[in-house]
Short mmCIF file of C-alpha atoms in Angstrom, two decimals:
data_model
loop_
_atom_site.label_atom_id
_atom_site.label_comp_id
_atom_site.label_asym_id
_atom_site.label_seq_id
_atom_site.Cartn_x
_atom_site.Cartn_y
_atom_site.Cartn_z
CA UNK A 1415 0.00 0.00 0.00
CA UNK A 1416 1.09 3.57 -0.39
CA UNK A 1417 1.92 6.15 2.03
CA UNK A 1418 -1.23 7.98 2.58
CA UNK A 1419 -2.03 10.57 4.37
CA UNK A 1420 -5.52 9.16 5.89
CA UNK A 1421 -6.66 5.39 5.61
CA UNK A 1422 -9.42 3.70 6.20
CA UNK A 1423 -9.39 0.14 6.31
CA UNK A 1424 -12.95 -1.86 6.21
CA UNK A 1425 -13.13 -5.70 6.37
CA UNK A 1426 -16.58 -7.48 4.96
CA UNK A 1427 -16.45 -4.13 2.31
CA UNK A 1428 -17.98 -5.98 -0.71
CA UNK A 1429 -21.36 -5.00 0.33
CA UNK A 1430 -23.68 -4.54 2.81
CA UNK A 1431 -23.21 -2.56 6.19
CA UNK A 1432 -19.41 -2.48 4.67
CA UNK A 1433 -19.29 -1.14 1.68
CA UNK A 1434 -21.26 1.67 3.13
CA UNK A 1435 -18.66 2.43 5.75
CA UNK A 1436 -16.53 2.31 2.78
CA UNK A 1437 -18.58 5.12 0.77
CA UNK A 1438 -19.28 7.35 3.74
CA UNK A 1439 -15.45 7.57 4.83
CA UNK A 1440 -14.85 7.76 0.81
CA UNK A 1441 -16.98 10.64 0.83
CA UNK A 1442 -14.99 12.25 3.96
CA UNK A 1443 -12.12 11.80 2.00
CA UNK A 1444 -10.35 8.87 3.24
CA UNK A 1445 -8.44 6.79 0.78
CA UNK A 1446 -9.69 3.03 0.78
CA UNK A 1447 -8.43 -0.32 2.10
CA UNK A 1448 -11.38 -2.77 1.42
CA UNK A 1449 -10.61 -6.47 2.15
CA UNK A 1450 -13.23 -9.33 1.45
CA UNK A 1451 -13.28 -12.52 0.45
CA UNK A 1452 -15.18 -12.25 -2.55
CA UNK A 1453 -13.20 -11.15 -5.39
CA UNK A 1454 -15.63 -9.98 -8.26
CA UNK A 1455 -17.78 -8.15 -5.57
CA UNK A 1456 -14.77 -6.35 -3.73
CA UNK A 1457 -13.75 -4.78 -7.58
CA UNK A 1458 -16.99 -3.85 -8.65
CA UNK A 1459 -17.01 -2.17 -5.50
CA UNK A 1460 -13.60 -0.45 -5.84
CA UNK A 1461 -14.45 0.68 -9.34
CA UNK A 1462 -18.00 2.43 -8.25
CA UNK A 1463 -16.24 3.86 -5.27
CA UNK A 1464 -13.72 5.38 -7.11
CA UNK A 1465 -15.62 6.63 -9.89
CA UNK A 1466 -18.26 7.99 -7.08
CA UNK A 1467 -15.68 10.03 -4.67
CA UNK A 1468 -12.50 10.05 -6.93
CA UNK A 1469 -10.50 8.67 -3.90
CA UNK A 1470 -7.70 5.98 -4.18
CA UNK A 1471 -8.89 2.54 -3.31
CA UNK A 1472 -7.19 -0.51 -2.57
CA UNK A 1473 -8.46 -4.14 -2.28
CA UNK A 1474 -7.57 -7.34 -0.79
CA UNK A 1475 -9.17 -10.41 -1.12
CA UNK A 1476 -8.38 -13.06 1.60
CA UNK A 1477 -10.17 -15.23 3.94
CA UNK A 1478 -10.23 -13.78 7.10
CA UNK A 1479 -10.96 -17.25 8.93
CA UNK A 1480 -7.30 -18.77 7.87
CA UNK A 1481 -4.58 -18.34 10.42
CA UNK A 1482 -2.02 -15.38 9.76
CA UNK A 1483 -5.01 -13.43 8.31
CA UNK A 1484 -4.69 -10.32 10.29
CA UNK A 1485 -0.73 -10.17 10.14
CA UNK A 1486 -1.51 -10.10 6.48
CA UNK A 1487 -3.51 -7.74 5.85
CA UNK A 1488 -2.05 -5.19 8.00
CA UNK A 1489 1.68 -6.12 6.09
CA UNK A 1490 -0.94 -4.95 3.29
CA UNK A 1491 -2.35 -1.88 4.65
CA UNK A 1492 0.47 -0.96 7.88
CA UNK A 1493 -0.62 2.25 9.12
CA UNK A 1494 -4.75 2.91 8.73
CA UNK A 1495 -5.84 5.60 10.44
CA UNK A 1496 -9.23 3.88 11.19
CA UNK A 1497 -9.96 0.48 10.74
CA UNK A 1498 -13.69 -1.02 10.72
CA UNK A 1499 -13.79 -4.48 11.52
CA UNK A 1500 -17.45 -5.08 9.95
CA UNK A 1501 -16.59 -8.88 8.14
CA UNK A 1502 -19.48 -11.24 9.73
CA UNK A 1503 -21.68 -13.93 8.79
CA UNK A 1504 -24.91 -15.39 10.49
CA UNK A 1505 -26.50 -18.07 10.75
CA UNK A 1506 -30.11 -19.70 12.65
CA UNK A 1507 -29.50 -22.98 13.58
CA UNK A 1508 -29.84 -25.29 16.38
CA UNK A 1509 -26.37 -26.67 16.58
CA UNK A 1510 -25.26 -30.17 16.27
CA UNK A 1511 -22.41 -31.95 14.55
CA UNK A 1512 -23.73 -31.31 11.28
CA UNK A 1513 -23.32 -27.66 11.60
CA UNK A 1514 -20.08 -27.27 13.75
CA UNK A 1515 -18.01 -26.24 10.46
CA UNK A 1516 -19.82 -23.06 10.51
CA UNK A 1517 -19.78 -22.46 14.36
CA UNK A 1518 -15.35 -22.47 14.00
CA UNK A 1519 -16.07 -20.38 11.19
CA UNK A 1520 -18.02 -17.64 12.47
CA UNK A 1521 -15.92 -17.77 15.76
CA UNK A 1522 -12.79 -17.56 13.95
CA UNK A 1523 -14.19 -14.18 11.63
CA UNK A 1524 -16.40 -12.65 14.73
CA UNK A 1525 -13.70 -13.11 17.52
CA UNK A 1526 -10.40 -14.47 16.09
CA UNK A 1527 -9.36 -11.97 13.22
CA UNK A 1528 -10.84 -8.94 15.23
CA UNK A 1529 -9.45 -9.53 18.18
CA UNK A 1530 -6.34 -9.74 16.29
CA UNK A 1531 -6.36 -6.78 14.01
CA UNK A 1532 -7.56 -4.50 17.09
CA UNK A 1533 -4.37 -5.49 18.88
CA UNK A 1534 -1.76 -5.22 15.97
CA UNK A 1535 -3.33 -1.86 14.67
CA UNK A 1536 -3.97 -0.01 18.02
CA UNK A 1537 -0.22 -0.70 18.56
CA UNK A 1538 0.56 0.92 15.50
CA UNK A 1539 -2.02 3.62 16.60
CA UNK A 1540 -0.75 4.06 19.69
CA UNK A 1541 3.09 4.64 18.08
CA UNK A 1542 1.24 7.36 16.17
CA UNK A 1543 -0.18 9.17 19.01
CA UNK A 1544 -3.79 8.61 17.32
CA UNK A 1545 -6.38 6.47 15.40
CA UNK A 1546 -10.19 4.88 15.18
CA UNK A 1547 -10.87 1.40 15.41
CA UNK A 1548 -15.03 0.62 14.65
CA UNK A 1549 -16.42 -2.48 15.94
CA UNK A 1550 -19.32 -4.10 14.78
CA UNK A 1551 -20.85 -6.31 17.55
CA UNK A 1552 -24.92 -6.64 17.75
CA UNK A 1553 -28.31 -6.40 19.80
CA UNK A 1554 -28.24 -10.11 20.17
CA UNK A 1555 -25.12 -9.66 22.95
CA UNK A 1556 -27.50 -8.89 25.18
CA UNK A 1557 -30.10 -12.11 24.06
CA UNK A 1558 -29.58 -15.34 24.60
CA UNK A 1559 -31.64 -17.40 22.09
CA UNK A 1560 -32.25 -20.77 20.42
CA UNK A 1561 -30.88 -20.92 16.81
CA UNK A 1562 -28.59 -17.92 17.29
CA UNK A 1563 -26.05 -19.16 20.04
CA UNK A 1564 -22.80 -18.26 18.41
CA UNK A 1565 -24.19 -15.54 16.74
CA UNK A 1566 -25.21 -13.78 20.09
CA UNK A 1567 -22.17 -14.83 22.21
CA UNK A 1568 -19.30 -14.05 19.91
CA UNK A 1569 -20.89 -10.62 19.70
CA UNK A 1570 -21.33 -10.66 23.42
CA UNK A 1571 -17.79 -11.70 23.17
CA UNK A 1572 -16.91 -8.10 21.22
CA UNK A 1573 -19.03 -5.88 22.90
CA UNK A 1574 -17.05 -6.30 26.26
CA UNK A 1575 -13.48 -7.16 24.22
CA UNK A 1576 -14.09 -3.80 22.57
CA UNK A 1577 -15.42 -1.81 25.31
CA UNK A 1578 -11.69 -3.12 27.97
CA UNK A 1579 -9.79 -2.72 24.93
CA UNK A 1580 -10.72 0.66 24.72
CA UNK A 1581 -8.99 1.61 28.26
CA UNK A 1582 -6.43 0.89 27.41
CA UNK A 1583 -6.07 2.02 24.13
CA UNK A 1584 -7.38 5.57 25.18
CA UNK A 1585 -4.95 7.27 27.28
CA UNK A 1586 -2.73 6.91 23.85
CA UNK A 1587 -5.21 8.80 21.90
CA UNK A 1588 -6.65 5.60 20.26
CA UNK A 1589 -10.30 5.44 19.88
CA UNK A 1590 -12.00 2.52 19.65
CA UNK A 1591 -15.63 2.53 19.69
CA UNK A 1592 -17.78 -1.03 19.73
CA UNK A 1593 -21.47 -0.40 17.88
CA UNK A 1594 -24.53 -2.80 19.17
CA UNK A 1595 -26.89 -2.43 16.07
CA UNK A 1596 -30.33 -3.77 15.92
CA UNK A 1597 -31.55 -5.42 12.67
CA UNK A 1598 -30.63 -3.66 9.49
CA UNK A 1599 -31.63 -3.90 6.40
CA UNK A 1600 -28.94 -6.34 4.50
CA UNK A 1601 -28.57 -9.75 2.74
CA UNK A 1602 -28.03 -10.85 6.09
CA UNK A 1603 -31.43 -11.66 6.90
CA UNK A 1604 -33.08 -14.05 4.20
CA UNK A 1605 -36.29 -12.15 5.00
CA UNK A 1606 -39.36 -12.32 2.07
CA UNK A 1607 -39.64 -8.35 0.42
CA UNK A 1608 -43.19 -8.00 2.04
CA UNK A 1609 -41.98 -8.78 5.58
CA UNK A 1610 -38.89 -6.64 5.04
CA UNK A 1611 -40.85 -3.63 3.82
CA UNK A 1612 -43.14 -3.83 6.45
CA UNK A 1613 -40.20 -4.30 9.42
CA UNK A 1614 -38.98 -1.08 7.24
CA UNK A 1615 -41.67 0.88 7.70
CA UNK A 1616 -42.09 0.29 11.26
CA UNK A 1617 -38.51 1.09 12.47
CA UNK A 1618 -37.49 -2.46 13.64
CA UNK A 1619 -35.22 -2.71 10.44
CA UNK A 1620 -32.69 0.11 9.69
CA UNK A 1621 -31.04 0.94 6.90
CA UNK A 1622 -27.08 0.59 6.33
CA UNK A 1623 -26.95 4.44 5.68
CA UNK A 1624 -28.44 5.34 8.62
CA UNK A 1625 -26.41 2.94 10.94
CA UNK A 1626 -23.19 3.96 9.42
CA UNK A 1627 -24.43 7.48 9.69
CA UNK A 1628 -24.67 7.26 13.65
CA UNK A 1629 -21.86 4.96 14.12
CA UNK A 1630 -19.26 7.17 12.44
CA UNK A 1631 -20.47 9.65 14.23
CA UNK A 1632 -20.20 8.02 17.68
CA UNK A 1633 -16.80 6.88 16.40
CA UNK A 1634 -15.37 10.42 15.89
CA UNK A 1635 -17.24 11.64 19.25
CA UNK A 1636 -15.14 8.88 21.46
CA UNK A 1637 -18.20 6.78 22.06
CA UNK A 1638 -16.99 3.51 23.55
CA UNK A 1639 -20.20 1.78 22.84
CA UNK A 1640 -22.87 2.67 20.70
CA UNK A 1641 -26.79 1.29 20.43
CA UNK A 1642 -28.33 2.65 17.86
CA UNK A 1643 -32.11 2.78 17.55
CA UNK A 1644 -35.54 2.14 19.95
CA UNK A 1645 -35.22 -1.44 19.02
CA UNK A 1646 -32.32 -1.93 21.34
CA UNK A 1647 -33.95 0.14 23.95
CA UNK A 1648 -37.03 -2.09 24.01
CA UNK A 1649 -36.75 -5.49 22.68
CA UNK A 1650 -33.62 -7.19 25.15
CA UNK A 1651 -35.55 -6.27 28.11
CA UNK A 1652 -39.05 -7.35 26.38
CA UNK A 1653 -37.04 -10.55 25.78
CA UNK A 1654 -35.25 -11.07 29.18
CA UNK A 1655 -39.15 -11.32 30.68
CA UNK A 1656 -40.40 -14.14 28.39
CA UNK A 1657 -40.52 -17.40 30.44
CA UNK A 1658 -37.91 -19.72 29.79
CA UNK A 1659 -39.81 -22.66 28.47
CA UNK A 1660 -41.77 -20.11 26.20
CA UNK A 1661 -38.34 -19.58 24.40
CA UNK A 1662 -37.69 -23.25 24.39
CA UNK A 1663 -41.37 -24.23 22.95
CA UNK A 1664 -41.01 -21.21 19.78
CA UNK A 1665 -37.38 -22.15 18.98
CA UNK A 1666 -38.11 -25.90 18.48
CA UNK A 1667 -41.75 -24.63 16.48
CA UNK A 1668 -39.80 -21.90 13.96
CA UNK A 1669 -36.09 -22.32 14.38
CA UNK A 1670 -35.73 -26.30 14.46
CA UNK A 1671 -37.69 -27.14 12.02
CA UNK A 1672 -38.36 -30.32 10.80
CA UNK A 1673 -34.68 -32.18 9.87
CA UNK A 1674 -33.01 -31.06 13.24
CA UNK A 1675 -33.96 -34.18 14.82
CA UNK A 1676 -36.47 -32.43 17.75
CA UNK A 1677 -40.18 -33.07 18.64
CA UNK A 1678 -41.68 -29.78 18.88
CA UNK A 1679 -44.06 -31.85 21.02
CA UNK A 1680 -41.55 -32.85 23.11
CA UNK A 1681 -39.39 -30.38 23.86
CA UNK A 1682 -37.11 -32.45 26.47
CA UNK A 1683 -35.94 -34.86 24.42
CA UNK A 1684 -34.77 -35.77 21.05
CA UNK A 1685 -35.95 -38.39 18.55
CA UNK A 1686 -33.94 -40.59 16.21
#
């Protein structure tokens, strides 16, 4: 990478919540680091951010999972003057054997690779005297759930990784802010149009421009964490007062599902 004056590196930049970090720092003049691991996507994206703000952009496609990742990419990109660690994935699934490919997966991208890359580039922050780091952690740290149990605790996992961190990144003049967002309105959620418009209209579902919006705001006002939005105000605590076996009884009905192996009928046991 070149020697530029202000960086911003995004992870998970191909699209979604990312790539609009990407075009709202773009558009405060940053140049552009973007890493993903989807080639074609991560261009195209380049290409209409460059033609868009008329900044310099650089990509790098690598999987974040692999070991080594974040020494990589910051051999890539050594000094960024923020970084947003925004690469995720999600999945709703009781887990089992079947499905414990994706649980190291999502626990090496959510926890693993930011964990690292917080550590190695607040360093190099700190040596500066200054710097941003964004983290993207979620509502569902503060709900335990059927179907969503790595999901939730990895985030739990950044929300108080991010919000330590920051102590002792701050009296160096590093910032590092952790944002809690409610459900927004990406190909994350494999959510039919109607449904989507609907959660839209209503407020439960934000867009990406508004959470970046906020969050780059709360970033460059030293928040250390951020929750956007009446959603996180109100549903964790409408959740935390549902009984127990409630939660048990509408996982196995709408999360389970019908190959998982559970009765729905009998929700303290499983069938072969």
């Amino acid at each position: 990478m070149p020697d530029l004056q202000k960086t911003a590196l995004v992870t998970g930049a191909s699209s979604g919540i990312g790539l609009e970090f990407a075009r709202q720092l773009a558009r405060m003049g940053y140049a552009l680091a973007l890493v993903s691991n989807r080639e074609q996507e991560l261009a195209d994206a380049a290409e209409g951010l460059r033609t868009a703000f008329g900044v310099p952009v650089q990509t790098l496609c690598i999987d974040l999972t692999k070991p080594g990742a974040a020494e990589e990419v910051l051999a890539w990109c050594p000094e960024p003057d923020v970084l947003v660690n925004d690469a995720g994935m999600f999945f709703m699934e009781y887990l089992s054997p079947e499905n414990l490919g994706k649980v190291r997966t999502m626990m090496a991208l959510h926890m693993n690779v930011v964990t690292e890359l917080s550590i190695l580039a607040g360093a190099r922050m700190k040596e500066k005297g200054g710097g941003h780091i964004l983290n993207i952690s979620s509502m569902t740290a503060r709900i335990p759930a059927p179907g969503i149990v790595i999901y939730s605790s990895t985030k739990a996992y950044l929300k108080m990784f991010g919000k330590s961190l920051s102590y002792e990144l701050r009296p160096f003049g590093v910032i590092l802010t952790t944002v809690c967002p409610s459900a927004v309105d990406t190909g994350l959620y494999p959510l039919p149009e109607r449904l989507r418009g609907f959660l839209r209209r209503i407020g439960l579902i934000r867009s990406p421009e508004w959470l970046v919006r906020r969050s780059l705001k709360a970033l460059f006002r030293g928040r250390r964490t951020f929750s956007p939005g009446l959603t996180n105000v109100l549903l964790p605590p409408l959740i935390a007062i549902l009984p127990a076996r409630l939660i048990d009884r509408l996982g196995l009905k709408w999360i389970a599902g019908p190959h998982s192996g559970l009765d729905p009928e009998s929700p303290d046991k499983t069938t072969d």
